CSV table of C-alpha atoms and ligand atoms in Angstrom, one decimal:
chain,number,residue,atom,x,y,z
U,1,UNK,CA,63.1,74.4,70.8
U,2,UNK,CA,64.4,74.4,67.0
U,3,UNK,CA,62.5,74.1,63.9
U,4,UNK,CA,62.3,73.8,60.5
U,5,UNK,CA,60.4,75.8,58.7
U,6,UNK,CA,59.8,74.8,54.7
U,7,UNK,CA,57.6,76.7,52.5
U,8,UNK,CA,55.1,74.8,50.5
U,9,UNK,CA,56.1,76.2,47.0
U,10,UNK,CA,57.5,73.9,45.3
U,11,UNK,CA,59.3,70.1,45.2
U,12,UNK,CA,61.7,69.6,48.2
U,13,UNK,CA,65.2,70.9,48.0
U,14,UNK,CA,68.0,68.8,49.4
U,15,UNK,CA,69.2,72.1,50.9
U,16,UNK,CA,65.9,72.2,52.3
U,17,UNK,CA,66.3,68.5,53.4
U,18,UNK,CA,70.3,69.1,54.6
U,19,UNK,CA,69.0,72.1,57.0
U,20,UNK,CA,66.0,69.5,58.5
U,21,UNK,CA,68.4,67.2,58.8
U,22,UNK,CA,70.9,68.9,60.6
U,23,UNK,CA,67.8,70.7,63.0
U,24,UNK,CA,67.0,66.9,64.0
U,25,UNK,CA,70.8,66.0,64.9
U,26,UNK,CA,71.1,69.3,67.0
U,27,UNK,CA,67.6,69.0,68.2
U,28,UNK,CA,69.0,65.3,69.6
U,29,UNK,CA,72.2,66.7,70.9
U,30,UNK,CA,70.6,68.9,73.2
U,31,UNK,CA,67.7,67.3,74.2
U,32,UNK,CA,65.8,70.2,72.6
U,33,UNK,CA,62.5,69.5,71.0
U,34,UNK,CA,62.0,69.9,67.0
U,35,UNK,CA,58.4,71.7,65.9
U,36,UNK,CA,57.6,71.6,62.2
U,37,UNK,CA,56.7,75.1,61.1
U,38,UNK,CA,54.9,75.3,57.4
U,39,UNK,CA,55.0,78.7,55.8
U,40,UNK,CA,52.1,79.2,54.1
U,41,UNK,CA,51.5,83.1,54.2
U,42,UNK,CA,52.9,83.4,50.7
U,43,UNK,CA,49.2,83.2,49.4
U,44,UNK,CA,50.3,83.3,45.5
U,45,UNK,CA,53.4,80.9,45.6
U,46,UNK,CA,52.0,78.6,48.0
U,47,UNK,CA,51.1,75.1,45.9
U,48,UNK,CA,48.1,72.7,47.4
U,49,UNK,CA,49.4,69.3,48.8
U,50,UNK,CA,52.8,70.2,49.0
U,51,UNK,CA,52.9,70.7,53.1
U,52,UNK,CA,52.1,67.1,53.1
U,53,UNK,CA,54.8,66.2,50.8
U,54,UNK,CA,56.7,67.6,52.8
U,55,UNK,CA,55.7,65.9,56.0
U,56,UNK,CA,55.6,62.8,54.0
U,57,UNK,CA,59.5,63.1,53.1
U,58,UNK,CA,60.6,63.8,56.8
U,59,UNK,CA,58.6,60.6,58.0
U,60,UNK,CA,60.7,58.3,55.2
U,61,UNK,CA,63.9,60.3,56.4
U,62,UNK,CA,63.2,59.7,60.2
U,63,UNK,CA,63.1,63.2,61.3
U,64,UNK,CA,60.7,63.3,64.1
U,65,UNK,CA,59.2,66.3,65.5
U,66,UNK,CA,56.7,67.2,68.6
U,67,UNK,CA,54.1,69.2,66.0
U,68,UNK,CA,53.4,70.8,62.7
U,69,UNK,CA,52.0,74.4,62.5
U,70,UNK,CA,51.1,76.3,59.6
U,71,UNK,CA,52.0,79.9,60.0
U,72,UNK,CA,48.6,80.9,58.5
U,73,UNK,CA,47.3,79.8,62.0
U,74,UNK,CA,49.5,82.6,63.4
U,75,UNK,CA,47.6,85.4,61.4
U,76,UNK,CA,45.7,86.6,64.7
U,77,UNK,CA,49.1,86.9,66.5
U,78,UNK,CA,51.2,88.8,63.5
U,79,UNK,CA,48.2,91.3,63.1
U,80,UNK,CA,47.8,91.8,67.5
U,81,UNK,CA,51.3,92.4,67.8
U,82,UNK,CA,51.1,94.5,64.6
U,83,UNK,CA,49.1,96.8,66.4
U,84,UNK,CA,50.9,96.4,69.6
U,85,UNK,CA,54.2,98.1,67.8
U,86,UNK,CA,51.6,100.9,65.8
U,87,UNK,CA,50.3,102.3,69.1
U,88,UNK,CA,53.9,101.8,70.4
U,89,UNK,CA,55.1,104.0,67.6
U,90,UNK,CA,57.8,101.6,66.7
U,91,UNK,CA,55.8,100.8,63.3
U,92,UNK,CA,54.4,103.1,61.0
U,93,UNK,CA,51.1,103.3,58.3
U,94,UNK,CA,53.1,103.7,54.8
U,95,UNK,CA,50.8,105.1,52.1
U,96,UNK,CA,53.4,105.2,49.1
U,97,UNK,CA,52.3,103.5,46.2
U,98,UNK,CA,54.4,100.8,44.8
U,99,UNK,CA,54.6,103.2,41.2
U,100,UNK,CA,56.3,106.1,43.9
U,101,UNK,CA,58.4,103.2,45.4
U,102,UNK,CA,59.7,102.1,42.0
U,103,UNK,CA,60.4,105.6,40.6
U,104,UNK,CA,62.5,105.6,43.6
U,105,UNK,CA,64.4,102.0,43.7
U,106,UNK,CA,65.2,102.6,39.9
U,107,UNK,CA,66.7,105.7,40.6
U,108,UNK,CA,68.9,104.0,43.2
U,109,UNK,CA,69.4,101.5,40.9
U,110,UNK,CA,71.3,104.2,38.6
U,111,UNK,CA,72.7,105.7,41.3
U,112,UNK,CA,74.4,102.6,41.8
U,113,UNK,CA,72.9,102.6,45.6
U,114,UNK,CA,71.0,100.1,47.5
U,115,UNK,CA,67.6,100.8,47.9
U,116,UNK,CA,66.4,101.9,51.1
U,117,UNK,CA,63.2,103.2,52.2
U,118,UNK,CA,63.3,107.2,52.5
U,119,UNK,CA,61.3,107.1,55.5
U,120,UNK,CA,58.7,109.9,54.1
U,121,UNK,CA,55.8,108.4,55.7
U,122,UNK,CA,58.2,107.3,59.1
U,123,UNK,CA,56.6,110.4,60.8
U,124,UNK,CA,53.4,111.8,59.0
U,125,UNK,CA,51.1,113.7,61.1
U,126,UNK,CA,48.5,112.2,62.9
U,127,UNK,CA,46.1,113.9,61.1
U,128,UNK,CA,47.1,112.2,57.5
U,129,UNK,CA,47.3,109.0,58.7
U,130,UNK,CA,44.0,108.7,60.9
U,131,UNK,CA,41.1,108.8,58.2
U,132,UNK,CA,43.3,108.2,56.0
U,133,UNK,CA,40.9,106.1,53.2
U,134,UNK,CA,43.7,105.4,50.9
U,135,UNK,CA,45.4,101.7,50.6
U,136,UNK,CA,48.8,101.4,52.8
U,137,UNK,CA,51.3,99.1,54.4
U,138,UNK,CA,52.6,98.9,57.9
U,139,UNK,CA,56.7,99.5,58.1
U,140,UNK,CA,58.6,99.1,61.4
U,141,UNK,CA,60.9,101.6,62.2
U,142,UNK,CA,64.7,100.7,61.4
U,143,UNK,CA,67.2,99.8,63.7
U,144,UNK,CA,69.2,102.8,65.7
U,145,UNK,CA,71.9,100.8,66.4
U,146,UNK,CA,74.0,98.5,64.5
U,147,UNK,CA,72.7,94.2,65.2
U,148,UNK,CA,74.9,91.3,66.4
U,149,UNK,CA,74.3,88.1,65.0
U,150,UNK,CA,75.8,85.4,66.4
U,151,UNK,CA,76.1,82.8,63.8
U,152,UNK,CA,77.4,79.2,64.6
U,153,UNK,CA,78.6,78.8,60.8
U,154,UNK,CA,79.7,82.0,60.0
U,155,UNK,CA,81.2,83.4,63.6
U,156,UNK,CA,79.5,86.3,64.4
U,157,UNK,CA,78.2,89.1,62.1
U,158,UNK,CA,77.4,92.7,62.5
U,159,UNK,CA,75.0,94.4,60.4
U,160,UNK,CA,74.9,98.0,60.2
U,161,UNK,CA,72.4,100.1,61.5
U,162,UNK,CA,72.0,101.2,57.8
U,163,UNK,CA,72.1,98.1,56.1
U,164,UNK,CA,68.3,97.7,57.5
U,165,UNK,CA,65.4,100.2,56.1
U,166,UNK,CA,62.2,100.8,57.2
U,167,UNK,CA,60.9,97.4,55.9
U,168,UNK,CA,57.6,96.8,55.4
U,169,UNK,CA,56.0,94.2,58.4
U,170,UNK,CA,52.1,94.1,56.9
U,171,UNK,CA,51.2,93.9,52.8
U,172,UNK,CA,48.1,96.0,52.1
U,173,UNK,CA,46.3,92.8,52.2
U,174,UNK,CA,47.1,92.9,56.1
U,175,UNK,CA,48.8,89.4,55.5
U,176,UNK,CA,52.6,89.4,57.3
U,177,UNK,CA,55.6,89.9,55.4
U,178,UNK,CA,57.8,86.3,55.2
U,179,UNK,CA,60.0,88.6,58.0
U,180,UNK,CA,57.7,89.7,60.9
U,181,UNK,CA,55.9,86.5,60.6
U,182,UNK,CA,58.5,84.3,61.0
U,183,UNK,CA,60.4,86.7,63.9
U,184,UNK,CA,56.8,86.5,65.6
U,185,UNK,CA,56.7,82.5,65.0
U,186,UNK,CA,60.4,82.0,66.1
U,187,UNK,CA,59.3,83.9,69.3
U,188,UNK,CA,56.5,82.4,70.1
U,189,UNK,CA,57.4,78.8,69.7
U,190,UNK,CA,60.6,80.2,72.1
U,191,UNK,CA,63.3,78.5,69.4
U,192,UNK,CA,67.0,78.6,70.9
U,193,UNK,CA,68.6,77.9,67.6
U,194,UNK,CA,67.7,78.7,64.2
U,195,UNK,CA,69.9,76.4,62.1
U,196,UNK,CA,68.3,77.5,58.0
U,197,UNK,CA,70.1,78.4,54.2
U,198,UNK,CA,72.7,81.6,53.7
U,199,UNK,CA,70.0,82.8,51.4
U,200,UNK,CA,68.0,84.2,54.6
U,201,UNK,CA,71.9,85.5,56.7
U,202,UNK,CA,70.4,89.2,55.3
U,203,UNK,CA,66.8,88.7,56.9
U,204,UNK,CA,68.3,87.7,60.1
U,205,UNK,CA,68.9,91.8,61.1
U,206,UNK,CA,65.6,92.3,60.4
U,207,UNK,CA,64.0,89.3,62.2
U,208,UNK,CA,66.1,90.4,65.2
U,209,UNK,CA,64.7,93.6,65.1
U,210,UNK,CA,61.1,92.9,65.3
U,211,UNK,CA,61.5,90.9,68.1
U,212,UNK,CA,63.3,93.0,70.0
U,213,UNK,CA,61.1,96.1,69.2
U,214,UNK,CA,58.1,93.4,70.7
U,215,UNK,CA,60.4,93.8,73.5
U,216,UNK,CA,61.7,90.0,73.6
U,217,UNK,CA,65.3,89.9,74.6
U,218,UNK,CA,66.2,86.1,74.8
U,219,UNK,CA,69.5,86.0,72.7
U,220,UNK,CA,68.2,83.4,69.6
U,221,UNK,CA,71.3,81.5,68.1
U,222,UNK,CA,71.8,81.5,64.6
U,223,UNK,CA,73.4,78.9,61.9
U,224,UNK,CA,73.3,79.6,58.4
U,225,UNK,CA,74.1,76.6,56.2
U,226,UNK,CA,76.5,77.5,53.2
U,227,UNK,CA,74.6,76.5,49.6
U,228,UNK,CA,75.0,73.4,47.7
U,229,UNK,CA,76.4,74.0,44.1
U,230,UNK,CA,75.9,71.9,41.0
U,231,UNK,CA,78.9,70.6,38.6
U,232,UNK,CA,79.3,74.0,37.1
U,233,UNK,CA,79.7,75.7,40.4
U,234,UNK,CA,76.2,77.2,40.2
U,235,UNK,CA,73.8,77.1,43.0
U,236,UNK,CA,72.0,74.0,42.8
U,237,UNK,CA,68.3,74.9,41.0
U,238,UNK,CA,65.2,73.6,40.2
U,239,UNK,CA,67.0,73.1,37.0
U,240,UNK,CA,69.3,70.3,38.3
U,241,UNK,CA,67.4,67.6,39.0
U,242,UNK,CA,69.4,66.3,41.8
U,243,UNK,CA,68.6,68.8,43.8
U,244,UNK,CA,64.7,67.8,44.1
U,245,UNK,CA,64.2,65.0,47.0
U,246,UNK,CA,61.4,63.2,44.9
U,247,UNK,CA,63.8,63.0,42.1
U,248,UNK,CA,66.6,61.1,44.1
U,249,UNK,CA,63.9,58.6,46.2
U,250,UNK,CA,62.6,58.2,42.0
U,251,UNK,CA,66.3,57.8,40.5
U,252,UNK,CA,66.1,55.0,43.5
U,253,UNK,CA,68.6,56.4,46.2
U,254,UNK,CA,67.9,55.2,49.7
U,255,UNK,CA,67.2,57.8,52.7
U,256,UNK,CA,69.7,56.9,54.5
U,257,UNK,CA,72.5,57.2,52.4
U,258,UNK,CA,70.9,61.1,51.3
U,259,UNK,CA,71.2,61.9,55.2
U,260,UNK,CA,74.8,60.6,55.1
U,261,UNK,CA,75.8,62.2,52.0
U,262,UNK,CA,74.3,65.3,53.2
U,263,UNK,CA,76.3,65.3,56.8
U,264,UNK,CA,79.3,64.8,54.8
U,265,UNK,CA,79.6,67.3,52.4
U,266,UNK,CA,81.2,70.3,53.6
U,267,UNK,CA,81.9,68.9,56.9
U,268,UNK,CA,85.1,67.1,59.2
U,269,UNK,CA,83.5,63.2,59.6
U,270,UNK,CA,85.4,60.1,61.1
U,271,UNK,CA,84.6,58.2,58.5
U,272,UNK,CA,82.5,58.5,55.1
U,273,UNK,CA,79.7,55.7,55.9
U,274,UNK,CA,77.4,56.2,58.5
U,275,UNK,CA,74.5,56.6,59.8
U,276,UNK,CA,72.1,59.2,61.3
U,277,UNK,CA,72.1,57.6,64.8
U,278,UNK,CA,76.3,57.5,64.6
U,279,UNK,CA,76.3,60.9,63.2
U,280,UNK,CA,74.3,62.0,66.6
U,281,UNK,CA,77.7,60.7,68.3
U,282,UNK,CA,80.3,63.1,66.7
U,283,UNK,CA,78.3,66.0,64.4
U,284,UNK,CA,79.4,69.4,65.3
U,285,UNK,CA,77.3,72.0,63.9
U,286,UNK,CA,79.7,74.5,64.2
U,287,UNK,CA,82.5,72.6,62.2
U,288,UNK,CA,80.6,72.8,59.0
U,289,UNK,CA,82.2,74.4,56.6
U,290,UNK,CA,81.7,78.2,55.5
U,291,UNK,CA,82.2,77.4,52.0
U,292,UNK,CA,80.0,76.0,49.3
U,293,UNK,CA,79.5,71.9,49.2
U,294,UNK,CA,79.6,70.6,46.0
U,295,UNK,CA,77.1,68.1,45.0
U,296,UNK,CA,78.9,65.0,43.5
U,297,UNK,CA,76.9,62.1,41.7
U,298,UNK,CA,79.3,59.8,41.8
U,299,UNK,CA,80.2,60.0,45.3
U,300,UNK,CA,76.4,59.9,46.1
U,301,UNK,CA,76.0,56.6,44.3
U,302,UNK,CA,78.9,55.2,46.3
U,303,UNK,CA,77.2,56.0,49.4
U,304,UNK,CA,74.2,54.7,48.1
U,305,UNK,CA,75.5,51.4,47.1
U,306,UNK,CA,77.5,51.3,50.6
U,307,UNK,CA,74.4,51.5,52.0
U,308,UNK,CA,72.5,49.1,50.0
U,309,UNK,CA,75.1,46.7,50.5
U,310,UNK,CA,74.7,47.2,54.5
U,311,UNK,CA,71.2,45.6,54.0
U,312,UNK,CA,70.4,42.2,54.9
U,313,UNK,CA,68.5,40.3,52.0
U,314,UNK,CA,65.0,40.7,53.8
U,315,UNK,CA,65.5,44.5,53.9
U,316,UNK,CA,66.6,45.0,50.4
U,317,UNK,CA,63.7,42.6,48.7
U,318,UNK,CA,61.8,44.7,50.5
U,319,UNK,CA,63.3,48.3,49.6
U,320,UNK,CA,63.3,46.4,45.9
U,321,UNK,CA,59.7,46.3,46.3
U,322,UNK,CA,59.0,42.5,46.5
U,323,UNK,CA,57.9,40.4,49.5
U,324,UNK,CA,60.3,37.5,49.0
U,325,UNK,CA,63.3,36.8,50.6
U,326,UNK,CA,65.1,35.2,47.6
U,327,UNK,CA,64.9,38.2,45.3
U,328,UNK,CA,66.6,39.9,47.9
U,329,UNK,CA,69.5,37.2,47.2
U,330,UNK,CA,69.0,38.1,43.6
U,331,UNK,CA,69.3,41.6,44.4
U,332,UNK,CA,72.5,41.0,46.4
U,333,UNK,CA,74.3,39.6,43.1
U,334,UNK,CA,73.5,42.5,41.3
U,335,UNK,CA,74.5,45.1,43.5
U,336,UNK,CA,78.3,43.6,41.8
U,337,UNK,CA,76.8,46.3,39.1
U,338,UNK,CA,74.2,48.2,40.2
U,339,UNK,CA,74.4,51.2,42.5
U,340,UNK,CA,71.0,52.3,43.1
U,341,UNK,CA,67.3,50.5,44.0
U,342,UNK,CA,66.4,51.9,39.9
U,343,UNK,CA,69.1,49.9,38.3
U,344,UNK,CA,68.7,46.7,40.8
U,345,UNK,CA,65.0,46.8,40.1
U,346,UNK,CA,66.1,46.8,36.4
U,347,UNK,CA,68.1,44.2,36.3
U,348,UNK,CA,65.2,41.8,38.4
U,349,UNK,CA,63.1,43.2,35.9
U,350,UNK,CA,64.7,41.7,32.7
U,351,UNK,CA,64.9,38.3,34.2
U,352,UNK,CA,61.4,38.1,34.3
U,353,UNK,CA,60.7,40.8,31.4
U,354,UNK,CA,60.5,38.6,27.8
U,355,UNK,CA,63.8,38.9,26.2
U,356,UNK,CA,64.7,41.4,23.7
U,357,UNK,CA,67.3,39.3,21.7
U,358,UNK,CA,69.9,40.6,19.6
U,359,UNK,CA,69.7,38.3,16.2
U,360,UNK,CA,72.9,36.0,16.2
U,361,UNK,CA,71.3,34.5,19.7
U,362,UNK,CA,67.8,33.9,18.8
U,363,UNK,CA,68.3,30.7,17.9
U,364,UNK,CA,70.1,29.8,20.6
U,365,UNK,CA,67.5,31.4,22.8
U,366,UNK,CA,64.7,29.8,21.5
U,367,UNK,CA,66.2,26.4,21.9
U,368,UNK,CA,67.4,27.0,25.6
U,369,UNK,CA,64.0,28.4,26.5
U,370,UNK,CA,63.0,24.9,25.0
U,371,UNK,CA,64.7,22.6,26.7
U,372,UNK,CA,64.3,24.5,30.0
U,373,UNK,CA,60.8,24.7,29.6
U,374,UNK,CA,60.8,20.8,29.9
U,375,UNK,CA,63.8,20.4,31.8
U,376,UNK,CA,63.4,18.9,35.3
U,377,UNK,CA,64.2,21.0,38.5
U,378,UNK,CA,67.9,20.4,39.2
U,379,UNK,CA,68.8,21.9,42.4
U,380,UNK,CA,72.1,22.4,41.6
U,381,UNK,CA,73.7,24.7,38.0
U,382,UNK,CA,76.1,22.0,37.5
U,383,UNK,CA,73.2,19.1,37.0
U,384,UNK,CA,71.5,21.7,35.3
U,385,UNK,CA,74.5,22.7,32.8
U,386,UNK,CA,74.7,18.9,32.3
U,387,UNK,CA,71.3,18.5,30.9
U,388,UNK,CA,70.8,21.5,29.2
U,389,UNK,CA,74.3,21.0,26.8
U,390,UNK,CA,73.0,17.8,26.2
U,391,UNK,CA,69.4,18.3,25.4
U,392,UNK,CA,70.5,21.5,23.4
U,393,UNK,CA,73.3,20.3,21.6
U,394,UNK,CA,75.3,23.6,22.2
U,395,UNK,CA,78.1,24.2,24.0
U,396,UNK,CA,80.8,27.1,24.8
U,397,UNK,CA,80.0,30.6,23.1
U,398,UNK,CA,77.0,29.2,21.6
U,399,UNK,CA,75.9,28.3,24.8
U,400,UNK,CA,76.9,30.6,27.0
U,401,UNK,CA,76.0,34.0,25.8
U,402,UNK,CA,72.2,33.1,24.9
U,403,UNK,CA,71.9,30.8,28.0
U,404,UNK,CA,72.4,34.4,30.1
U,405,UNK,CA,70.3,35.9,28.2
U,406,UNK,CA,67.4,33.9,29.0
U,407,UNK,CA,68.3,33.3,32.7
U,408,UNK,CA,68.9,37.2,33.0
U,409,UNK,CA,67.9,39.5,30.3
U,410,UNK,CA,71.2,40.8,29.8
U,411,UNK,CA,74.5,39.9,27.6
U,412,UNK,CA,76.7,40.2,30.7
U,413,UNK,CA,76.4,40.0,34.5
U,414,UNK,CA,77.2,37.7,37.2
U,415,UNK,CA,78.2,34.2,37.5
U,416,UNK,CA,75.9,32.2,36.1
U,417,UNK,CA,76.1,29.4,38.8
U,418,UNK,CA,75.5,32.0,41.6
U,419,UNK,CA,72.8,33.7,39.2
U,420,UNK,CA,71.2,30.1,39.4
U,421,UNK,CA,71.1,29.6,42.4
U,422,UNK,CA,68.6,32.5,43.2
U,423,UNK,CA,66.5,32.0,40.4
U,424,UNK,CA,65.9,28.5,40.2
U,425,UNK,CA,62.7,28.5,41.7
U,426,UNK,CA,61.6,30.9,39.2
U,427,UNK,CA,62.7,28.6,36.2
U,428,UNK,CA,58.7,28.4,34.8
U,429,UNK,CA,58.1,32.1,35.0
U,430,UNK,CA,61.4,33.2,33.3
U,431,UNK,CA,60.9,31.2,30.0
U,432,UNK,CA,57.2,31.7,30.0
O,501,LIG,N1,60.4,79.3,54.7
O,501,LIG,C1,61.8,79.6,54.5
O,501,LIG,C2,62.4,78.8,53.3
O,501,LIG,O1,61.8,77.7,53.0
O,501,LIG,C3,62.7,79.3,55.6
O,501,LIG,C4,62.7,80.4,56.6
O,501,LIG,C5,63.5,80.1,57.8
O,501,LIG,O2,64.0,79.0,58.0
O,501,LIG,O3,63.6,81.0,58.6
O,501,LIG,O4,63.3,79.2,52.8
């Protein structure tokens, strides 16, 4: 089994999206099932409606799944095997207040150390701990020997015995820590292969560690995806827009050429257009790279406009957001200049909007829109050319420029006589 496990705090991150996407290929590949696990034990950062955004975007990107849970669901589970490790005495009742905890990790601070807990309540008396009325945490006990991760991305990694403390496994609150939950969830849902961010590669001692102290010993496979980073080689934040989902499917990019641009950054492909069910054929997790991707606009809007171009005119009209075949035509000119569903719906927009017109063409205008208005339907631009110079009376540049401008909105843009030919149905609405 793999899974994908988002938290509901916040507008999707194409990270988020890239590691979701990549669970669903390997899920594919190895005729493993997918389960949709929502974190939701953050109780503060958690944000109402977003789970089903979530769930929302994976339906529109065509990553299936067998179920959802929402970890919350697991609460009797995490606080059962909570006690199961307490009476074990491989977890411990920690009574140090966080003001005796920060005294402490400043001081490590200056000491230029890492903070690690000092195990003083690791082995208190029985008799301080039982009756105990005052507020505490539950740690488990850290590791005795160093942990092996085996990492698909990164080759394999040890971790020191030291580099993991005494963390804590239940907040006063007796809500799970984002660690013991999710070691508990992985185990129970019996995933294979965690494929998820480099953000979490320092968790993944610690989420090892429960499990095995719970006495599970089925090796899990890791894969941590390297991070995307923005044009000034930052990591990509909520502070680039880009890297919110909602903001792409808004600025009008198309899911399938997000799920190819996110398979080929960072990665060995055969060739840079493609699609998710080709990318089934050939993806190799473990030929990502280990360094950063770098998130490139313009070579987004290329695949974008690849992959609009791919679309037959019924599909596009429809991703344009209109039921009829012909504007799909329409929409097939301007793709000459437009790269995403935005600009196209733009462009079909001003030749229906009422025309903004710059003052040497208003004349002109007005008198086109005229004679159109009155004009008979001519099936053909020629016939129509004919009767419109002579009706109007203008001809070349005075003709021209303000004759686009009422057939399209716009001072430039594609042949006129191919530009007709979609739109001459439409003649009535456009000079209305
Ligand atoms: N909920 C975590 C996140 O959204 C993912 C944890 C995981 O995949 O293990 O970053």
């Amino acid at each position: 089994m793999l899974r994908f496990a988002p938290s509901p705090t916040g507008d999707m991150h194409i990270g988020n999206l890239r590691v979701a996407i990549f669970n669903y290929l390997v899920s594919l590949q190895r005729d493993e099932p997918l389960t949709i696990r929502i974190e939701d034990t953050d109780k503060e950062r958690n944000i109402e409606g977003k789970d089903k955004e979530i769930l929302d975007i994976l339906g529109l990107f065509g990553i299936e799944y067998i179920n959802v849970t929402h970890q919350s669901e697991n609460l009797k589970h995490h606080r059962a095997m909570t006690l199961q490790l307490l009476q074990e005495k491989k977890a411990f009742n920690c009574f140090c207040t966080s003001a005796v905890l920060d005294q402490k990790r400043e001081a490590s601070i200056e000491a230029k150390k890492p903070f690690r807990y000092d195990d003083s309540c690791t082995n208190l008396p029985a008799e301080l701990t039982i009756d105990n009325m005052n507020p505490f945490t539950v740690r488990i006990k850290k590791p005795q020997s160093d942990t092996e991760v085996i990492d698909l991305i990164k080759g394999n990694i040890t971790f020191k015995a030291d580099d993991v403390d005494s963390f804590i496994i239940m907040r006063q609150d007796k809500y799970p820590t984002y660690n013991f939950a999710c070691a508990v969830d992985d185990m129970i849902s019996d995933i294979s292969l965690v494929i998820r961010g480099e953000d979490h590669v320092s968790n993944t001692p610690k989420q090892m560690l429960v499990r095995s102290a719970l006495g599970y010993n089925k090796k899990v496979e890791y894969a941590h995806l390297p991070i995307i980073l923005n044009n000034d080689g930052k990591k990509m934040s909520k502070r680039d827009d880009a890297s919110s989902v909602k903001w792409l499917l808004e600025e009008g990019f198309i899911p399938s050429a997000i799920i190819n641009y996110l398979i080929l950054i960072g990665n060995k492909v055969p060739n840079e257009i493609f699609t998710m069910n080709e990318a089934k054929e050939w993806f190799d997790l473990t030929k990502i790279s280990r360094a950063p991707a770098k998130f490139d606009m313009t070579k987004l809007r290329f695949i974008n406009h690849e992959h609009l171009k791919m679309m037959d005119s019924k599909e596009l009209s429809r991703f344009v957001g209109f039921a009829d075949e012909e504007i799909g035509e329409l929409a097939k000119l301007f793709l000459e200049e437009a790269s995403t569903l935005k600009e196209l719906r733009q462009k079909i927009g001003a030749v229906f909007a009422s025309k903004d017109v710059a003052d040497e063409y208003k004349e002109g205008v007005a008198k086109l829109s005229e004679v159109i208005k009155n004009a008979p339907f001519f099936s053909e631009y020629d016939e129509f050319k004919k009767h419109i110079m002579s009706e109007s009376g203008l001809k070349g540049k005075n003709l021209f420029k303000p004759l686009r401008i009422v057939l399209s909105g716009s001072e430039n843009g594609p042949d006129l006589s191919a530009l007709y030919g979609h739109i001459k149905n439409y003649l009535g609405e456009i000079v209305k």
